[in-house]
Amino acid sequence: MEQVINVIGAGLAGCEAAWQIAKRGGYVRIYEMKPHKKTPAHHLDTFAELVCSNSLKSNQLENAAGLLKEELRRMGSLIMECADSNAVPAGGALAVDREDFSRCVTEKIKNHPNIEVIEQECSKIDDENITIIATGPLTSEALIAEIARITGDGFLSFFDAAAPIVKADSINMEKAFIASRYDRGEADYINCPMTKEEYAAFYEALINAEKAEVKDFEKHLVFEGCMPIEVMAERGPDTLRFGPLKPVGLTDPRTGKMPYAVVQLRRDNKEGTLYNMVGFQTRLKWGEQKRVFSMIPGLENAEFVRYGVMHRNTFINSPRLLLPSYRMKKRRNLFFAGQITGVEGYVESTASGLVAGINAFRLLKGMDEIYFPKSTALGALAHYISTSSVGTFQPMNINFGLIEDLKPTDSDGKPLKIKDKRLKNRMISERALRVIESMKDI
Ligand code: FAD
């Protein structure tokens, strides 16, 4: 009897992983607790349920989400096949009829001769078979205890309280300056100084901005030590100036004086291409974050690669635990895939399922692991989650800040700067797709 690979969770990542294994000739047993038991966000009885928006974001190659989808298509992704065949008109984005999409994935999984579906909640991981855990951000309690046991103390988070992250090259350094408070240590922070008037306008906009809806199952969450910035602001006009926006120990080199208030940004990845806004965890709606935070001097044209969120999200400390194949460093036959690894979003979850599935199959067959290169969106995402981030590990959407930069040169070999951002993104995408073309038969 051929050995079976277990996949736990028939969500976006689990279905993709199962498909990648089965289409290569491997046998899969996929466990799904629906329809007997559902998380507070799942309502359909079928697999790969889109729990909120029905959009899989941009389809354009100038957008990193568009590139990731195209890479998945070329790698023979089940989720992309069903999404494309159940698309509804959505301009440059890919949106789907959520029920038809979910039904399409379910039928393909259930009808595949190499896949056995077991409708049952899983609470234990066996040591014998190769297993992929893909139970998502709302993993059931019974399995959470098992994952905590396997990963070890302190390696599992239960909610995401993340501040927005911006691309470093979109910060206006004519206004912002690099320094550490009291000149301690390296000059690690980018500082956005505010005058009294700028602070007052920002404060008014912040306390009046629209907040995102809080789901019933998230109402009980407490955020000790990481209060939303807008909640802190409501305590009084000066609270932020004595908290995350305190200016003490910082001198604006342009005025030679201490600013009235300062927003600090801290490096978020080793390459220094991404910066997070210190203390800005928030529940404002995304459009409001863009509007209000762009009022901060230096961030007028900031490109937000991730907005701040505060919601329930179960995820492991992947940089400490996983390899770029999504396999556990310390436990050879255990993989994780989907949002539980710290990738964020439908397509990102699918992408990690694809990479984990391919690698689980290769492990079964005694073949070498495959790491997708950082010049591809699939590889950049896997690299982000499996490499120690500079600060606390936080989930991440795919964005061009993660993908290896282009290093174009002129005819004399001198570095060339491509000013047109869309053109540059397109060139990065074309380079990535050439790499994927060479890998699609693995
Ligand atoms: P899921 O798609 O959640 O799949 C996990 C599966 O595992 C589920 O079917 C679940 O029933 C099953 N399961 C759980 N525990 C067990 C167990 N012990 N045994 C067996 N089965 C189990 N991303 C976006 O891109 N756009 C959005 O609009 C969006 N909205 C979101 C809204 C909410 C409320 C949440 C929580 C997340 C949202 N996300 C969104 C983030 C993320 O993209 C989705 O959660 C995505 O579905 C994650 O894919 P996944 O495969 O990791 O998990």
XYZ file of C-alpha atoms and ligand atoms in Angstrom:
495
model
C 0.000 0.000 0.000
C 1.370 3.372 -1.080
C 2.001 5.769 1.825
C -0.606 8.485 2.245
C 0.001 12.187 2.905
C -2.443 13.703 5.405
C -3.755 17.194 4.781
C -5.691 18.791 7.649
C -8.204 21.435 6.552
C -9.909 21.691 3.153
C -9.603 25.456 2.879
C -7.714 27.301 0.159
C -4.267 26.056 1.211
C -5.332 22.507 2.059
C -7.204 21.924 -1.213
C -4.313 23.342 -3.245
C -1.777 21.192 -1.393
C -3.901 18.046 -1.813
C -4.292 18.749 -5.534
C -0.572 19.256 -6.100
C 0.189 15.935 -4.418
C -2.586 13.998 -6.160
C -1.839 15.287 -9.634
C 1.763 14.141 -9.225
C 0.523 10.646 -8.382
C 0.634 10.813 -4.560
C -2.194 9.623 -2.311
C -3.878 12.120 -0.013
C -6.236 11.873 2.931
C -7.780 15.285 3.535
C -9.556 15.970 6.845
C -12.190 18.693 7.055
C -14.417 19.360 10.060
C -17.178 20.913 7.936
C -20.095 20.361 7.645
C -20.291 18.891 11.184
C -18.438 21.780 12.779
C -17.795 25.273 11.458
C -15.595 28.165 12.570
C -17.505 31.397 13.365
C -16.585 32.747 9.901
C -17.408 29.692 7.752
C -20.996 29.150 6.584
C -20.912 26.952 3.463
C -20.753 23.153 3.631
C -18.298 23.061 0.731
C -14.492 23.478 0.640
C -12.244 26.490 -0.048
C -14.736 28.963 1.335
C -14.005 32.663 0.852
C -15.038 33.888 4.293
C -15.310 37.591 3.511
C -14.689 39.442 0.236
C -15.237 37.526 -3.015
C -12.239 39.270 -4.591
C -8.856 37.661 -5.144
C -7.488 41.135 -5.874
C -5.760 42.505 -8.945
C -5.164 40.471 -12.070
C -2.578 42.929 -13.406
C 1.091 42.031 -13.657
C 2.011 45.495 -12.358
C 0.536 44.360 -9.048
C 2.250 41.731 -6.866
C -1.073 39.952 -6.206
C -1.560 39.742 -9.980
C 1.900 38.242 -10.386
C 1.314 35.668 -7.654
C -1.908 34.557 -9.337
C -0.200 34.231 -12.705
C 2.606 32.162 -11.166
C -0.020 29.895 -9.583
C -1.819 29.493 -12.917
C 1.401 28.469 -14.622
C 2.128 25.973 -11.848
C -1.268 24.311 -12.462
C -3.114 25.595 -9.403
C -6.557 24.107 -8.713
C -7.723 27.225 -6.843
C -6.819 29.463 -9.783
C -8.470 27.120 -12.280
C -11.742 27.197 -10.316
C -11.460 30.949 -9.679
C -10.938 31.737 -13.363
C -13.804 29.501 -14.442
C -16.167 31.111 -11.907
C -15.079 34.718 -12.313
C -17.586 37.573 -12.164
C -16.904 40.986 -13.803
C -14.647 43.073 -11.524
C -12.589 45.400 -13.728
C -8.878 44.692 -13.365
C -9.458 42.396 -10.384
C -10.388 38.724 -10.171
C -13.624 38.262 -8.264
C -15.613 35.037 -8.182
C -19.068 33.695 -7.511
C -18.165 32.353 -4.077
C -20.613 29.418 -4.001
C -19.843 28.203 -7.535
C -16.137 28.610 -6.875
C -16.308 26.608 -3.648
C -18.460 23.930 -5.311
C -15.981 23.661 -8.189
C -13.041 23.079 -5.810
C -15.056 20.575 -3.733
C -16.070 18.513 -6.767
C -12.522 18.382 -8.113
C -11.171 17.276 -4.737
C -13.915 14.733 -4.071
C -13.723 13.258 -7.570
C -9.966 12.820 -7.696
C -9.148 9.095 -7.473
C -6.034 9.758 -5.340
C -7.839 11.857 -2.721
C -9.876 10.484 0.160
C -12.016 13.019 2.037
C -12.662 12.503 5.737
C -15.249 14.838 7.234
C -13.953 14.940 10.752
C -12.290 17.392 13.140
C -8.639 16.544 13.724
C -7.113 16.996 17.148
C -3.959 14.881 16.909
C -1.115 14.751 14.405
C 0.299 11.305 13.831
C 4.040 10.793 13.636
C 4.006 8.179 10.898
C 2.627 9.939 7.844
C 3.749 13.123 6.200
C 1.191 15.743 7.276
C 0.306 19.246 6.126
C -1.552 21.364 8.687
C -3.697 23.902 6.792
C -6.445 24.696 9.279
C -6.387 28.453 8.798
C -6.658 31.527 11.021
C -9.595 30.040 12.924
C -8.115 26.590 13.613
C -10.349 24.652 16.019
C -9.458 24.695 19.717
C -8.774 20.960 19.855
C -6.045 21.196 17.248
C -4.598 24.440 18.614
C -3.551 22.579 21.756
C -1.787 19.952 19.633
C -0.050 22.584 17.486
C 1.098 24.442 20.627
C 2.550 21.168 21.919
C 4.383 20.509 18.642
C 5.680 24.037 18.065
C 6.649 24.686 21.694
C 5.996 27.494 24.132
C 5.458 30.971 22.758
C 5.479 30.012 19.074
C 1.766 30.382 18.459
C -0.120 33.701 18.222
C -3.860 34.110 18.530
C -4.461 37.533 17.205
C -2.920 39.885 14.802
C -2.305 43.382 16.104
C -0.243 44.799 13.318
C 0.720 48.333 12.401
C 0.766 49.431 8.748
C 3.885 48.720 6.704
C 5.105 51.053 3.962
C 7.677 50.692 1.217
C 10.882 52.485 2.209
C 11.359 54.055 -1.219
C 7.941 55.704 -1.015
C 8.824 57.721 2.128
C 9.654 61.350 1.389
C 13.134 61.714 2.904
C 13.090 65.461 2.187
C 10.764 65.677 5.196
C 11.590 62.525 7.181
C 14.998 61.927 8.765
C 16.967 58.933 10.019
C 17.905 58.851 13.727
C 17.535 56.887 16.923
C 16.138 58.468 20.073
C 18.978 60.118 22.081
C 21.312 58.854 19.308
C 21.365 55.480 21.041
C 22.574 52.575 18.929
C 22.486 52.652 15.164
C 20.282 55.185 13.408
C 17.570 52.596 13.045
C 14.434 54.664 12.646
C 12.919 56.852 9.991
C 11.293 59.784 11.791
C 8.427 61.882 10.456
C 8.421 65.211 12.344
C 5.196 67.164 12.918
C 4.576 70.819 13.719
C 1.854 71.749 16.232
C -0.573 72.535 13.381
C 0.194 69.324 11.498
C -0.313 67.317 14.690
C -3.652 69.018 15.437
C -4.980 68.293 11.931
C -3.781 64.682 12.105
C -5.321 64.207 15.551
C -8.738 65.514 14.446
C -8.715 63.256 11.386
C -7.657 60.243 13.469
C -10.353 60.461 16.130
C -13.064 61.066 13.535
C -11.971 58.337 11.099
C -14.216 55.371 10.355
C -13.397 52.115 12.126
C -13.714 48.607 10.719
C -16.560 46.436 11.966
C -15.596 44.127 14.830
C -16.862 40.560 14.376
C -18.817 39.056 17.298
C -16.174 36.393 17.863
C -13.488 39.078 18.110
C -15.252 41.285 20.660
C -13.769 39.459 23.633
C -10.191 39.958 22.453
C -8.138 42.132 24.742
C -5.195 44.050 23.436
C -3.122 44.729 26.505
C 0.024 46.600 25.631
C -1.053 47.141 22.041
C -4.056 49.416 22.136
C -5.362 50.697 18.782
C -3.832 54.107 18.055
C -7.281 55.689 17.599
C -8.457 54.381 20.995
C -5.358 55.810 22.650
C -5.970 59.140 20.876
C -9.513 59.305 22.269
C -8.036 59.630 25.762
C -6.987 63.198 25.041
C -5.189 65.391 22.483
C -1.774 64.948 24.122
C -1.869 61.222 24.891
C -0.107 60.291 21.651
C 2.567 62.962 22.193
C 3.459 61.236 25.453
C 3.114 57.803 23.874
C 4.111 56.512 20.418
C 4.453 60.029 18.931
C 6.717 61.410 21.655
C 9.414 63.684 20.239
C 11.893 63.614 23.158
C 15.446 62.691 22.279
C 14.943 63.484 18.578
C 16.232 66.563 16.750
C 15.058 67.439 13.274
C 18.329 68.103 11.361
C 16.532 70.644 9.171
C 15.417 72.880 12.051
C 17.956 71.847 14.705
C 15.009 71.577 17.121
C 12.878 68.919 18.750
C 9.677 68.523 16.679
C 6.225 68.907 18.296
C 5.490 65.222 17.651
C 7.237 62.436 15.735
C 5.942 59.319 14.007
C 8.670 56.680 13.973
C 9.055 53.916 11.410
C 11.119 50.831 12.131
C 12.772 48.515 9.641
C 10.567 45.517 8.970
C 12.800 43.288 6.853
C 16.517 42.617 6.636
C 16.794 44.228 3.227
C 15.418 47.524 4.626
C 12.830 47.810 1.848
C 9.868 47.818 4.260
C 9.194 49.919 7.371
C 6.421 49.582 9.960
C 4.783 52.498 11.741
C 5.718 52.120 15.394
C 2.705 51.924 17.733
C 0.173 52.289 14.924
C -1.800 49.058 15.386
C -5.280 50.107 14.399
C -8.823 49.148 13.594
C -9.468 51.965 11.146
C -10.870 50.964 7.755
C -8.127 50.539 5.153
C -9.223 53.524 3.047
C -9.238 55.647 6.191
C -5.721 54.494 7.119
C -4.485 55.640 3.719
C -6.272 58.999 4.031
C -5.330 59.784 7.646
C -1.779 58.352 7.735
C -0.893 60.082 4.458
C -1.358 63.356 6.393
C 1.862 62.530 8.291
C 4.738 64.620 6.860
C 6.940 62.300 4.795
C 4.146 59.807 4.170
C 2.168 61.929 1.668
C 2.824 59.406 -1.089
C 3.603 56.382 1.055
C 2.841 53.031 -0.514
C 1.129 50.853 2.077
C 2.038 47.214 1.450
C -0.013 46.170 4.431
C -2.597 48.050 6.468
C -2.902 47.805 10.236
C -5.237 45.116 11.559
C -6.433 43.804 14.886
C -8.295 40.558 14.507
C -8.327 36.943 15.539
C -5.663 35.084 13.615
C -3.938 31.897 14.659
C -0.424 31.770 13.263
C 2.857 30.161 14.174
C 6.251 31.836 14.476
C 7.301 30.631 11.039
C 10.737 32.308 10.872
C 11.735 30.180 13.850
C 9.913 27.035 12.804
C 9.719 26.636 9.027
C 11.921 26.252 5.957
C 11.059 27.934 2.625
C 9.404 24.629 1.670
C 6.930 25.239 4.560
C 8.327 22.128 6.251
C 9.094 22.245 9.950
C 12.817 22.549 10.608
C 12.676 20.213 13.581
C 10.103 17.692 12.448
C 10.905 16.272 9.050
C 7.465 14.962 8.123
C 5.374 17.964 9.174
C 4.429 20.902 6.957
C 2.229 23.927 7.582
C 0.350 25.814 4.865
C -2.031 28.747 4.568
C -2.750 31.637 6.848
C -1.512 29.668 9.863
C 2.059 30.140 8.539
C 1.739 33.933 8.581
C 0.992 34.473 4.928
C -1.998 36.797 4.704
C -4.804 36.548 2.162
C -6.654 34.086 -0.052
C -4.087 33.933 -2.843
C -1.117 33.908 -0.463
C -2.699 30.997 1.445
C -3.180 29.155 -1.845
C 0.448 29.846 -2.804
C 1.809 28.347 0.397
C -0.439 25.304 -0.113
C 1.020 24.804 -3.567
C 4.631 24.982 -2.368
C 3.948 22.762 0.676
C 2.084 20.217 -1.469
C 4.870 19.965 -4.041
C 7.461 19.551 -1.291
C 5.451 17.010 0.705
C 5.211 14.899 -2.454
C 8.946 15.259 -3.084
C 9.694 14.203 0.487
C 7.503 11.135 0.043
C 9.432 10.210 -3.096
C 12.840 10.891 -1.557
C 13.503 13.874 -3.840
C 15.284 17.113 -2.817
C 13.202 19.984 -1.491
C 12.461 22.816 -3.887
C 12.803 26.429 -2.746
C 11.316 28.859 -5.233
C 13.778 31.729 -5.849
C 13.229 35.148 -4.291
C 12.842 36.648 -7.744
C 9.410 34.968 -7.896
C 6.368 35.919 -5.809
C 6.003 32.298 -4.656
C 9.612 32.281 -3.464
C 9.560 35.786 -1.940
C 6.572 34.879 0.212
C 8.128 31.588 1.349
C 11.367 33.408 2.093
C 9.586 36.113 4.120
C 7.796 33.686 6.375
C 10.810 31.437 6.916
C 13.466 34.095 7.503
C 13.855 35.939 10.772
C 12.185 39.290 10.414
C 13.758 42.259 12.109
C 10.920 42.951 14.556
C 8.165 40.718 15.860
C 6.947 38.373 13.154
C 3.703 39.613 11.632
C 1.618 38.108 8.830
C 2.161 39.584 5.385
C 0.493 39.973 1.995
C 2.571 39.548 -1.133
C 4.091 42.843 -2.291
C 6.964 43.980 -4.482
C 8.968 44.971 -1.389
C 9.472 41.250 -0.695
C 10.510 40.263 -4.212
C 14.185 40.513 -5.181
C 14.765 43.936 -6.695
C 15.858 44.482 -10.294
C 19.410 45.708 -10.671
C 19.420 47.197 -14.169
C 22.623 48.760 -15.510
C 23.348 51.034 -18.461
C 25.650 50.087 -21.334
C 28.698 51.041 -19.181
C 27.540 48.751 -16.376
C 26.486 51.668 -14.158
C 23.330 51.180 -12.011
C 20.224 52.502 -13.722
C 17.178 53.785 -11.820
C 13.801 52.973 -13.348
C 11.569 55.872 -12.391
C 8.306 54.527 -13.823
C 7.008 52.305 -11.017
C 4.509 50.417 -13.170
C 7.167 49.672 -15.743
C 9.544 48.438 -13.052
C 6.890 46.197 -11.515
C 6.035 44.805 -14.932
C 9.733 44.020 -15.559
C 9.980 42.254 -12.174
C 6.882 40.216 -13.083
C 8.224 39.259 -16.490
C 11.495 38.129 -14.903
C 9.548 36.072 -12.324
C 7.407 34.388 -14.968
C 10.489 33.377 -16.971
C 11.774 31.618 -13.832
C 8.398 29.964 -13.197
C 8.279 28.733 -16.809
C 11.513 26.890 -16.157
C 10.092 25.301 -12.992
C 6.551 24.413 -13.943
C 7.251 20.735 -14.589
C 8.740 19.979 -11.173
P -9.219 28.386 5.562
O -9.640 28.778 4.190
O -9.888 29.025 6.738
O -9.311 26.821 5.680
C -9.099 26.116 6.864
C -10.051 24.924 6.889
O -9.676 24.092 7.979
C -11.497 25.329 7.110
O -12.303 24.755 6.118
C -11.809 24.801 8.511
O -13.150 24.353 8.627
C -10.833 23.642 8.631
N -10.449 23.282 10.003
C -10.086 24.092 11.042
N -9.728 23.363 12.103
C -9.840 22.065 11.737
C -9.580 20.823 12.398
N -9.126 20.774 13.654
N -9.811 19.661 11.722
C -10.281 19.665 10.447
N -10.551 20.804 9.781
C -10.305 21.997 10.402
N -8.227 37.187 3.045
C -8.444 37.851 1.884
O -7.610 37.771 0.962
N -9.560 38.609 1.695
C -10.509 38.715 2.654
O -11.521 39.388 2.448
C -10.325 38.023 3.896
N -11.240 38.112 4.882
C -11.079 37.396 6.032
C -12.083 37.462 7.021
C -11.948 36.746 8.200
C -13.036 36.809 9.250
C -10.790 35.943 8.401
C -10.640 35.149 9.668
C -9.782 35.892 7.437
C -9.917 36.611 6.247
N -8.932 36.582 5.249
C -9.138 37.247 4.058
C -7.642 35.915 5.485
C -7.397 34.573 4.774
O -7.101 34.811 3.443
C -8.509 33.567 4.845
O -8.735 33.258 6.178
C -8.176 32.279 4.050
O -9.351 31.534 3.919
C -7.080 31.444 4.688
O -6.909 30.246 3.956
P -6.481 28.902 4.692
O -6.505 27.841 3.675
O -5.245 29.129 5.456
O -7.636 28.648 5.791
